[in-house]
Short mmCIF file of C-alpha atoms in Angstrom, two decimals:
data_model
loop_
_atom_site.label_atom_id
_atom_site.label_comp_id
_atom_site.label_asym_id
_atom_site.label_seq_id
_atom_site.Cartn_x
_atom_site.Cartn_y
_atom_site.Cartn_z
CA MET Q 854 13.04 -14.19 11.80
CA LYS Q 855 12.32 -17.49 12.34
CA PRO Q 856 15.43 -20.23 12.34
CA GLU Q 857 13.43 -22.77 10.34
CA ILE Q 858 12.72 -19.87 7.38
CA ARG Q 859 16.60 -19.67 7.35
CA SER Q 860 17.00 -23.27 7.08
CA ALA Q 861 14.41 -23.33 4.56
CA VAL Q 862 16.30 -21.75 1.68
CA ALA Q 863 19.80 -22.39 2.92
CA HIS Q 864 21.08 -24.56 0.25
CA LEU Q 865 20.02 -21.79 -2.20
CA ASP Q 866 22.56 -19.20 -4.03
CA ALA Q 867 21.16 -15.51 -3.17
CA PRO Q 868 20.05 -12.68 -4.20
CA PHE Q 869 16.29 -13.91 -3.58
CA ALA Q 870 13.40 -12.97 -2.13
CA VAL Q 871 11.55 -14.92 0.85
CA LEU Q 872 7.91 -14.31 1.89
CA ASP Q 873 6.97 -16.44 4.81
CA LEU Q 874 3.43 -17.25 3.89
CA ASP Q 875 2.07 -18.28 7.98
CA ALA Q 876 3.08 -14.91 9.28
CA ALA Q 877 1.59 -12.82 6.17
CA LEU Q 878 -1.75 -14.74 6.70
CA ALA Q 879 -1.37 -14.26 10.39
CA ASN Q 880 -1.01 -10.26 9.83
CA ALA Q 881 -3.63 -10.35 7.69
CA ALA Q 882 -5.78 -12.16 10.42
CA ASP Q 883 -4.91 -10.00 13.08
CA MET Q 884 -5.54 -6.93 11.14
CA THR Q 885 -9.28 -8.07 10.69
CA ARG Q 886 -9.25 -7.95 14.24
CA ARG Q 887 -7.95 -4.55 14.82
CA ALA Q 888 -11.29 -3.27 12.15
CA HIS Q 889 -13.47 -4.62 14.64
CA GLY Q 890 -15.83 -5.82 11.34
CA THR Q 891 -15.21 -3.01 9.13
CA PRO Q 892 -14.20 -4.65 5.96
CA ILE Q 893 -10.71 -4.20 4.74
CA ARG Q 894 -9.97 -3.20 0.93
CA VAL Q 895 -6.60 -4.98 -0.11
CA ALA Q 896 -4.16 -1.73 -1.10
CA SER Q 897 -2.49 -3.81 -3.48
CA LYS Q 898 0.58 -1.86 -3.90
CA SER Q 899 1.72 -2.63 -0.42
CA ILE Q 900 1.66 -6.35 -1.65
CA ARG Q 901 2.41 -6.69 -5.68
CA ILE Q 902 2.29 -10.49 -5.99
CA ARG Q 903 -1.41 -11.61 -7.17
CA SER Q 904 -1.11 -15.13 -5.72
CA LEU Q 905 -0.89 -13.57 -2.05
CA ILE Q 906 -3.38 -10.59 -3.16
CA SER Q 907 -5.38 -13.79 -3.86
CA ARG Q 908 -5.16 -15.23 -0.95
CA VAL Q 909 -6.05 -12.45 1.49
CA LEU Q 910 -8.96 -11.66 -0.27
CA GLU Q 911 -10.06 -15.28 0.62
CA LEU Q 912 -9.78 -14.51 4.62
CA PRO Q 913 -13.00 -13.28 6.01
CA GLY Q 914 -13.18 -9.58 6.41
CA TYR Q 915 -11.21 -8.34 3.24
CA GLU Q 916 -13.30 -6.99 0.77
CA GLY Q 917 -12.37 -5.44 -3.05
CA ILE Q 918 -8.69 -4.15 -3.92
CA LEU Q 919 -7.47 -0.70 -3.59
CA ALA Q 920 -5.38 -0.57 -6.48
CA TYR Q 921 -2.65 2.11 -7.28
CA ASN Q 922 -2.81 2.33 -11.05
CA LEU Q 923 -5.72 2.26 -13.39
CA ASN Q 924 -3.87 -0.31 -15.93
CA GLU Q 925 -3.09 -2.16 -13.02
CA ALA Q 926 -7.04 -2.02 -12.04
CA LEU Q 927 -7.50 -2.84 -15.68
CA TRP Q 928 -5.00 -6.53 -15.92
CA LEU Q 929 -6.61 -7.20 -12.21
CA VAL Q 930 -10.24 -7.16 -13.43
CA GLU Q 931 -9.14 -9.05 -16.65
CA THR Q 932 -7.59 -11.64 -14.89
CA GLY Q 933 -10.10 -12.56 -12.93
CA MET Q 934 -8.46 -11.19 -9.40
CA SER Q 935 -11.64 -8.71 -8.74
CA ASP Q 936 -14.32 -6.89 -10.03
CA ASP Q 937 -14.20 -4.69 -7.25
CA VAL Q 938 -11.28 -1.94 -7.68
CA LEU Q 939 -10.91 1.19 -6.42
CA VAL Q 940 -7.94 3.26 -8.05
CA ALA Q 941 -6.69 5.28 -5.50
CA TYR Q 942 -4.69 7.52 -7.31
CA PRO Q 943 -6.38 9.63 -10.43
CA SER Q 944 -5.06 8.09 -13.71
CA ALA Q 945 -4.11 11.01 -16.76
CA ASP Q 946 -3.30 8.03 -18.99
CA LYS Q 947 -6.02 8.62 -21.81
CA GLU Q 948 -5.32 5.21 -23.34
CA ALA Q 949 -6.13 3.30 -19.86
CA ILE Q 950 -9.50 5.46 -19.90
CA HIS Q 951 -10.53 4.53 -23.34
CA ARG Q 952 -10.05 0.83 -22.21
CA LEU Q 953 -12.04 1.26 -19.11
CA ILE Q 954 -14.54 2.99 -21.18
CA ALA Q 955 -15.07 0.69 -23.89
CA ASP Q 956 -15.63 -2.46 -21.74
CA THR Q 957 -19.07 -2.91 -19.97
CA HIS Q 958 -17.65 -5.10 -17.15
CA PHE Q 959 -14.84 -2.59 -16.79
CA LEU Q 960 -16.66 0.04 -15.94
CA ARG Q 961 -19.20 -2.11 -13.64
CA SER Q 962 -15.93 -3.35 -11.63
CA ILE Q 963 -13.49 -0.40 -11.31
CA THR Q 964 -14.05 3.01 -9.60
CA LEU Q 965 -11.92 6.09 -10.50
CA MET Q 966 -10.34 8.65 -8.32
CA VAL Q 967 -11.07 12.18 -8.89
CA ASP Q 968 -10.77 15.40 -6.72
CA SER Q 969 -11.57 18.23 -9.34
CA ALA Q 970 -14.01 19.06 -12.30
CA ASP Q 971 -10.52 18.56 -14.38
CA HIS Q 972 -10.09 15.09 -13.90
CA LEU Q 973 -13.83 14.91 -15.36
CA ASP Q 974 -12.81 16.95 -18.15
CA LEU Q 975 -10.30 14.80 -18.91
CA ILE Q 976 -12.15 11.65 -19.50
CA ASP Q 977 -14.89 13.57 -21.22
CA ASN Q 978 -12.09 14.57 -23.52
CA VAL Q 979 -11.29 11.00 -23.99
CA VAL Q 980 -14.84 9.80 -24.69
CA SER Q 981 -18.04 11.97 -24.43
CA ALA Q 982 -20.70 11.12 -22.19
CA GLU Q 983 -23.31 11.08 -24.78
CA GLN Q 984 -20.98 8.28 -26.50
CA ARG Q 985 -19.99 6.01 -23.43
CA ALA Q 986 -22.24 4.54 -20.40
CA ASN Q 987 -21.46 6.14 -16.61
CA VAL Q 988 -17.94 5.87 -15.01
CA ARG Q 989 -17.91 5.23 -11.40
CA VAL Q 990 -16.08 7.90 -9.59
CA CYS Q 991 -14.85 8.46 -6.04
CA ILE Q 992 -14.25 11.80 -4.78
CA ASP Q 993 -10.96 11.87 -2.67
CA VAL Q 994 -10.80 14.07 0.27
CA ASP Q 995 -7.82 15.96 2.03
CA ALA Q 996 -7.47 13.94 5.74
CA SER Q 997 -4.39 16.24 6.39
CA TYR Q 998 -4.66 18.11 9.96
CA GLN Q 999 -4.23 22.03 9.28
CA LEU Q 1000 -4.42 24.43 11.94
CA GLY Q 1001 -3.85 27.81 10.31
CA ALA Q 1002 -0.52 27.71 7.80
CA LEU Q 1003 0.35 24.27 9.32
CA HIS Q 1004 -0.27 21.14 7.06
CA ILE Q 1005 0.25 18.17 8.70
CA GLY Q 1006 0.10 15.17 6.08
CA ALA Q 1007 0.31 14.41 2.45
CA LEU Q 1008 -0.29 16.69 -0.06
CA ARG Q 1009 -2.86 14.97 -1.92
CA SER Q 1010 -6.73 16.05 -2.85
CA PRO Q 1011 -7.73 19.97 -2.58
CA LEU Q 1012 -10.75 19.32 -0.93
CA HIS Q 1013 -10.54 19.63 2.83
CA SER Q 1014 -14.23 20.94 4.13
CA ALA Q 1015 -17.33 19.63 3.82
CA ALA Q 1016 -18.38 22.92 1.52
CA ASP Q 1017 -15.49 22.06 -0.75
CA VAL Q 1018 -16.69 18.15 -1.04
CA ARG Q 1019 -20.13 18.76 -1.18
CA SER Q 1020 -19.56 21.34 -4.22
CA LEU Q 1021 -17.78 18.69 -6.28
CA ALA Q 1022 -20.22 16.33 -5.47
CA ARG Q 1023 -22.67 18.80 -6.72
CA VAL Q 1024 -20.75 18.87 -10.14
CA ILE Q 1025 -20.82 14.99 -10.73
CA SER Q 1026 -24.20 14.76 -9.76
CA SER Q 1027 -25.19 17.53 -12.93
CA ARG Q 1028 -22.94 15.77 -15.18
CA PRO Q 1029 -23.80 13.10 -17.51
CA GLY Q 1030 -21.77 10.04 -18.05
CA PHE Q 1031 -20.43 9.97 -14.32
CA THR Q 1032 -21.89 8.14 -11.00
CA LEU Q 1033 -20.56 9.22 -7.71
CA VAL Q 1034 -20.40 6.07 -5.72
CA GLY Q 1035 -17.68 6.93 -2.65
CA LEU Q 1036 -15.66 8.84 -0.72
CA MET Q 1037 -11.78 8.61 0.45
CA ALA Q 1038 -10.01 9.99 3.08
CA TYR Q 1039 -6.45 8.24 3.69
CA GLU Q 1040 -5.52 9.58 7.10
CA GLY Q 1041 -1.27 9.30 6.74
CA GLN Q 1042 -0.59 11.57 8.86
CA ILE Q 1043 -2.07 8.79 11.54
CA ALA Q 1044 -1.82 5.47 9.79
CA GLY Q 1045 1.75 6.32 8.23
CA THR Q 1046 3.61 7.95 11.02
CA THR Q 1047 5.86 5.89 13.23
CA ASP Q 1048 5.09 6.60 16.69
CA THR Q 1049 8.92 7.78 17.38
CA SER Q 1050 8.03 10.37 20.23
CA PRO Q 1051 5.27 12.23 22.67
CA ALA Q 1052 5.06 15.33 20.62
CA VAL Q 1053 3.94 12.70 17.47
CA ALA Q 1054 1.52 10.73 19.70
CA LEU Q 1055 -0.29 14.12 20.74
CA MET Q 1056 -0.20 15.55 17.03
CA LYS Q 1057 -2.15 11.58 16.13
CA LYS Q 1058 -4.51 11.81 18.92
CA ILE Q 1059 -5.68 15.65 17.79
CA SER Q 1060 -5.67 14.57 14.47
CA THR Q 1061 -7.83 11.53 14.80
CA LYS Q 1062 -10.67 13.69 16.69
CA GLU Q 1063 -10.66 16.54 14.43
CA LEU Q 1064 -10.58 14.11 11.08
CA ALA Q 1065 -13.42 11.53 12.87
CA THR Q 1066 -15.52 14.85 13.06
CA ARG Q 1067 -14.97 16.28 9.71
CA ARG Q 1068 -15.30 13.26 7.80
CA ALA Q 1069 -19.02 12.43 9.51
CA THR Q 1070 -19.82 15.97 8.49
CA ILE Q 1071 -18.32 15.44 5.26
CA VAL Q 1072 -20.30 12.30 4.50
CA ASP Q 1073 -23.56 14.09 5.81
CA ALA Q 1074 -23.21 16.89 3.23
CA VAL Q 1075 -22.85 14.83 0.39
CA SER Q 1076 -25.08 12.27 1.20
CA GLU Q 1077 -28.09 15.20 1.81
CA GLU Q 1078 -26.58 16.56 -1.61
CA LEU Q 1079 -27.38 12.97 -3.25
CA ARG Q 1080 -30.74 12.86 -1.71
CA ILE Q 1081 -31.86 16.38 -2.86
CA THR Q 1082 -30.67 15.60 -6.28
CA GLY Q 1083 -32.28 12.46 -6.85
CA HIS Q 1084 -29.36 10.12 -7.07
CA ALA Q 1085 -28.50 7.17 -5.12
CA PRO Q 1086 -26.67 6.53 -2.21
CA LEU Q 1087 -22.88 6.36 -1.40
CA GLU Q 1088 -21.45 2.80 -1.58
CA PHE Q 1089 -18.81 3.12 0.55
CA VAL Q 1090 -16.85 5.42 2.63
CA ASN Q 1091 -13.08 4.61 2.73
CA GLY Q 1092 -10.26 5.18 5.50
CA GLY Q 1093 -7.37 4.06 6.37
CA GLY Q 1094 -4.73 2.15 6.53
CA THR Q 1095 -2.62 -0.30 8.56
CA GLY Q 1096 -1.35 2.01 11.11
CA SER Q 1097 -5.08 3.42 11.95
CA LEU Q 1098 -7.18 0.44 11.98
CA GLU Q 1099 -8.66 0.78 15.36
CA THR Q 1100 -9.39 4.65 15.45
CA THR Q 1101 -10.52 4.17 11.86
CA SER Q 1102 -12.83 1.26 12.09
CA ALA Q 1103 -14.56 3.50 15.43
CA GLU Q 1104 -15.87 6.07 13.02
CA LYS Q 1105 -19.70 4.85 12.26
CA SER Q 1106 -19.31 7.13 8.72
CA VAL Q 1107 -16.16 4.59 7.52
CA THR Q 1108 -17.47 1.29 5.83
CA GLU Q 1109 -14.04 0.24 4.76
CA ILE Q 1110 -10.66 0.74 5.17
CA GLY Q 1111 -7.57 0.56 2.79
CA ALA Q 1112 -4.81 -1.55 3.94
CA GLY Q 1113 -1.94 -3.55 3.35
CA SER Q 1114 1.16 -2.78 4.58
CA GLY Q 1115 0.29 -4.96 8.04
CA ILE Q 1116 -0.01 -7.68 5.90
CA ILE Q 1117 3.76 -7.72 5.33
CA GLY Q 1118 5.01 -6.34 8.34
CA PRO Q 1119 8.24 -3.98 6.94
CA ALA Q 1120 10.41 -2.31 9.10
CA LEU Q 1121 8.52 1.14 9.23
CA PHE Q 1122 6.33 -0.65 11.45
CA ASP Q 1123 8.56 -1.58 14.43
CA ASN Q 1124 8.49 1.67 15.56
CA TYR Q 1125 5.03 1.88 16.52
CA LYS Q 1126 3.54 1.07 19.69
CA THR Q 1127 -0.15 -0.13 19.24
CA PHE Q 1128 0.53 -3.12 16.96
CA SER Q 1129 3.41 -5.72 15.60
CA PRO Q 1130 3.31 -7.42 12.57
CA GLN Q 1131 5.31 -10.38 12.24
CA PRO Q 1132 7.94 -9.89 9.53
CA ALA Q 1133 6.85 -11.46 6.40
CA GLU Q 1134 9.20 -10.65 3.52
CA TRP Q 1135 12.91 -10.46 3.19
CA TYR Q 1136 15.24 -10.09 0.58
CA VAL Q 1137 18.58 -11.89 0.94
CA VAL Q 1138 21.94 -10.77 -0.69
CA PRO Q 1139 25.41 -12.81 -0.57
CA VAL Q 1140 28.26 -11.87 0.52
CA VAL Q 1141 30.99 -11.37 -2.36
CA ARG Q 1142 34.02 -9.16 -0.36
CA ARG Q 1143 35.73 -9.26 2.87
CA PRO Q 1144 37.68 -5.82 3.11
CA ALA Q 1145 38.43 -6.02 6.95
CA PRO Q 1146 38.46 -8.80 9.91
CA LYS Q 1147 34.71 -7.05 10.86
CA THR Q 1148 33.35 -5.78 7.36
CA VAL Q 1149 31.48 -7.87 4.70
CA THR Q 1150 30.59 -6.50 1.43
CA VAL Q 1151 27.14 -8.11 -0.18
CA ALA Q 1152 26.33 -7.40 -3.64
CA GLY Q 1153 23.19 -5.06 -3.86
CA GLY Q 1154 21.26 -3.90 -0.86
CA GLY Q 1155 20.17 -0.41 -1.83
CA ARG Q 1156 16.32 -0.32 -1.50
CA VAL Q 1157 15.41 2.70 0.24
CA ALA Q 1158 11.73 3.61 0.28
CA SER Q 1159 9.82 6.25 -0.83
CA GLY Q 1160 9.30 9.28 1.31
CA PRO Q 1161 11.24 11.82 3.14
CA VAL Q 1162 14.69 10.85 3.17
CA GLY Q 1163 15.88 9.65 6.64
CA LYS Q 1164 16.83 6.45 8.80
CA ASP Q 1165 13.40 4.98 8.85
CA ARG Q 1166 13.46 5.05 5.32
CA GLN Q 1167 16.46 2.53 4.66
CA PRO Q 1168 16.43 -1.05 4.88
CA VAL Q 1169 16.94 -3.09 8.26
CA VAL Q 1170 19.76 -5.71 8.49
CA ASP Q 1171 17.49 -8.60 9.89
CA TRP Q 1172 20.28 -11.39 10.28
CA PRO Q 1173 23.28 -11.71 11.42
CA ARG Q 1174 22.47 -9.81 14.12
CA GLY Q 1175 24.56 -6.52 14.48
CA LEU Q 1176 25.39 -5.63 10.88
CA LYS Q 1177 25.42 -1.72 9.99
CA THR Q 1178 26.19 0.51 7.21
CA ASN Q 1179 29.33 2.41 6.76
CA PRO Q 1180 28.02 5.97 7.46
CA LEU Q 1181 30.06 6.47 4.33
CA GLU Q 1182 28.66 4.36 1.78
CA GLY Q 1183 25.10 3.41 3.18
CA PHE Q 1184 22.75 1.02 1.28
CA GLY Q 1185 24.49 0.45 -2.42
CA GLU Q 1186 22.73 -0.34 -5.44
CA VAL Q 1187 25.27 -2.89 -6.42
CA GLN Q 1188 27.00 -3.34 -3.44
CA THR Q 1189 26.75 -2.54 0.37
CA PRO Q 1190 29.67 -2.61 2.95
CA LEU Q 1191 28.57 -4.03 6.56
CA THR Q 1192 30.27 -3.93 9.58
CA GLY Q 1193 30.07 -5.76 13.50
CA GLU Q 1194 31.02 -8.67 15.16
CA ALA Q 1195 29.03 -11.03 13.17
CA ALA Q 1196 30.85 -10.14 9.83
CA HIS Q 1197 33.80 -12.35 11.11
CA ASP Q 1198 32.40 -15.45 10.62
CA LEU Q 1199 30.72 -14.73 7.60
CA ARG Q 1200 32.23 -16.23 4.44
CA LEU Q 1201 31.79 -15.20 0.19
CA GLY Q 1202 28.45 -16.59 -0.46
CA ASP Q 1203 26.67 -16.67 2.77
CA HIS Q 1204 23.44 -15.00 2.90
CA VAL Q 1205 22.34 -11.70 4.42
CA TRP Q 1206 19.06 -11.01 5.25
CA MET Q 1207 17.76 -7.63 4.93
CA ARG Q 1208 13.52 -5.99 5.35
CA PRO Q 1209 12.70 -3.29 3.30
CA SER Q 1210 11.30 -0.17 5.15
CA LYS Q 1211 8.09 -0.52 3.09
CA ALA Q 1212 6.02 -2.94 1.81
CA GLY Q 1213 5.30 -3.55 -1.76
CA GLU Q 1214 7.99 -1.28 -3.69
CA GLN Q 1215 10.94 -4.01 -3.17
CA THR Q 1216 8.84 -5.97 -5.53
CA GLU Q 1217 9.96 -3.77 -8.26
CA TYR Q 1218 13.60 -5.36 -7.98
CA ILE Q 1219 12.62 -9.10 -8.15
CA ASN Q 1220 10.56 -11.40 -10.46
CA THR Q 1221 9.47 -13.76 -7.86
CA VAL Q 1222 9.39 -14.51 -4.00
CA LEU Q 1223 10.33 -17.86 -2.85
CA VAL Q 1224 7.33 -19.18 -0.30
CA VAL Q 1225 8.09 -20.38 2.51
CA SER Q 1226 5.51 -22.16 5.12
CA ASN Q 1227 5.34 -24.28 8.03
CA GLY Q 1228 9.21 -24.07 7.56
CA GLU Q 1229 9.35 -25.53 4.02
CA LEU Q 1230 9.73 -24.33 0.88
CA VAL Q 1231 6.69 -24.49 -0.77
CA ASP Q 1232 6.30 -22.54 -3.97
CA GLU Q 1233 7.56 -19.94 -5.85
CA TRP Q 1234 5.51 -16.92 -6.69
CA PRO Q 1235 5.87 -14.22 -9.33
CA THR Q 1236 5.74 -10.50 -8.47
CA TYR Q 1237 4.17 -7.62 -10.80
CA ARG Q 1238 7.28 -7.86 -12.34
CA GLY Q 1239 7.75 -11.36 -13.01
CA GLU Q 1240 4.54 -11.23 -15.00
CA GLY Q 1241 5.74 -8.66 -16.82
CA ARG Q 1242 3.90 -5.84 -15.47
CA ILE Q 1243 5.46 -2.45 -13.93
CA PHE Q 1244 2.73 0.13 -13.19
CA VAL Q 1245 3.79 3.52 -13.18
#
């Protein structure tokens, strides 16, 4: 961490969160370099700060938003953030679907994710096809690596083969009220898996090759289906994310990449070998107790990331260096004991800086982030929560 970042907020009482704007924008620029000209669609769930999303969208190489919630997408369009929002996950929120269908601007700007005819039925049950304009939809493809009963990757879509995806494309094309505009396949086992061992590196290499071949076959199959049935060609094929920018962008069938975590540079990326984003966001908590000469207790701190429970989902104490959690307590919701030589010189009220394991999630705990640039505190930006928006 740059000492000037700490100096800029040293006079403030913790807790608070800090964004190094210079680091975030440098990370964003480096991501476009790694993408080799393939546009990046900003994954909003990894940021959840509208002002930062806006700044990133101004950079060359970024186009559109990959939202994680339909209500979020409606809000982002309504507030003028973007008129090109892909909702990365299917929605069963009937009220939100009704809002989408009732507004022609929303319908032009937002694309829904589907992976079965059940999703189409749900939308039709809200407003029938005869009573609405077409809804833009994208098919979510299973990008996981499968070898017999072995399944490595996210349990998302049931559509794995080209035949699976083409079959749903045929259903969508034959049903009034829908327009198929895109395909998405998120390779979480590649983009979201840290380089912790030779075995993991081998798995990622094998999976990358398998997916590139399968994704191209799927795109060809769906394109052929749309041509035969007289429909417009696909507008986009989305892959991702931050951890696979080089390999995903190398695929000719992929037209855009969904990514956002690399802008923040969370602790999980410390264990990747192919890229090293700068840390750009912290939460700062105060020392409130001294239970032993080399132990301090800070208020809060327990912001463990989603995913399989493990050490890599825990926050990292970034400063002072060398502080460790108590193995019998770990990171707590209301207090966290920390032990190490650095604790000897800490006093009540002193700052302890922590980095979250994953990007975006920690903003659900805070209303604002303090923005530092060129070593100075320049602004305070609201998070989604600070704007009264929590999307679940």
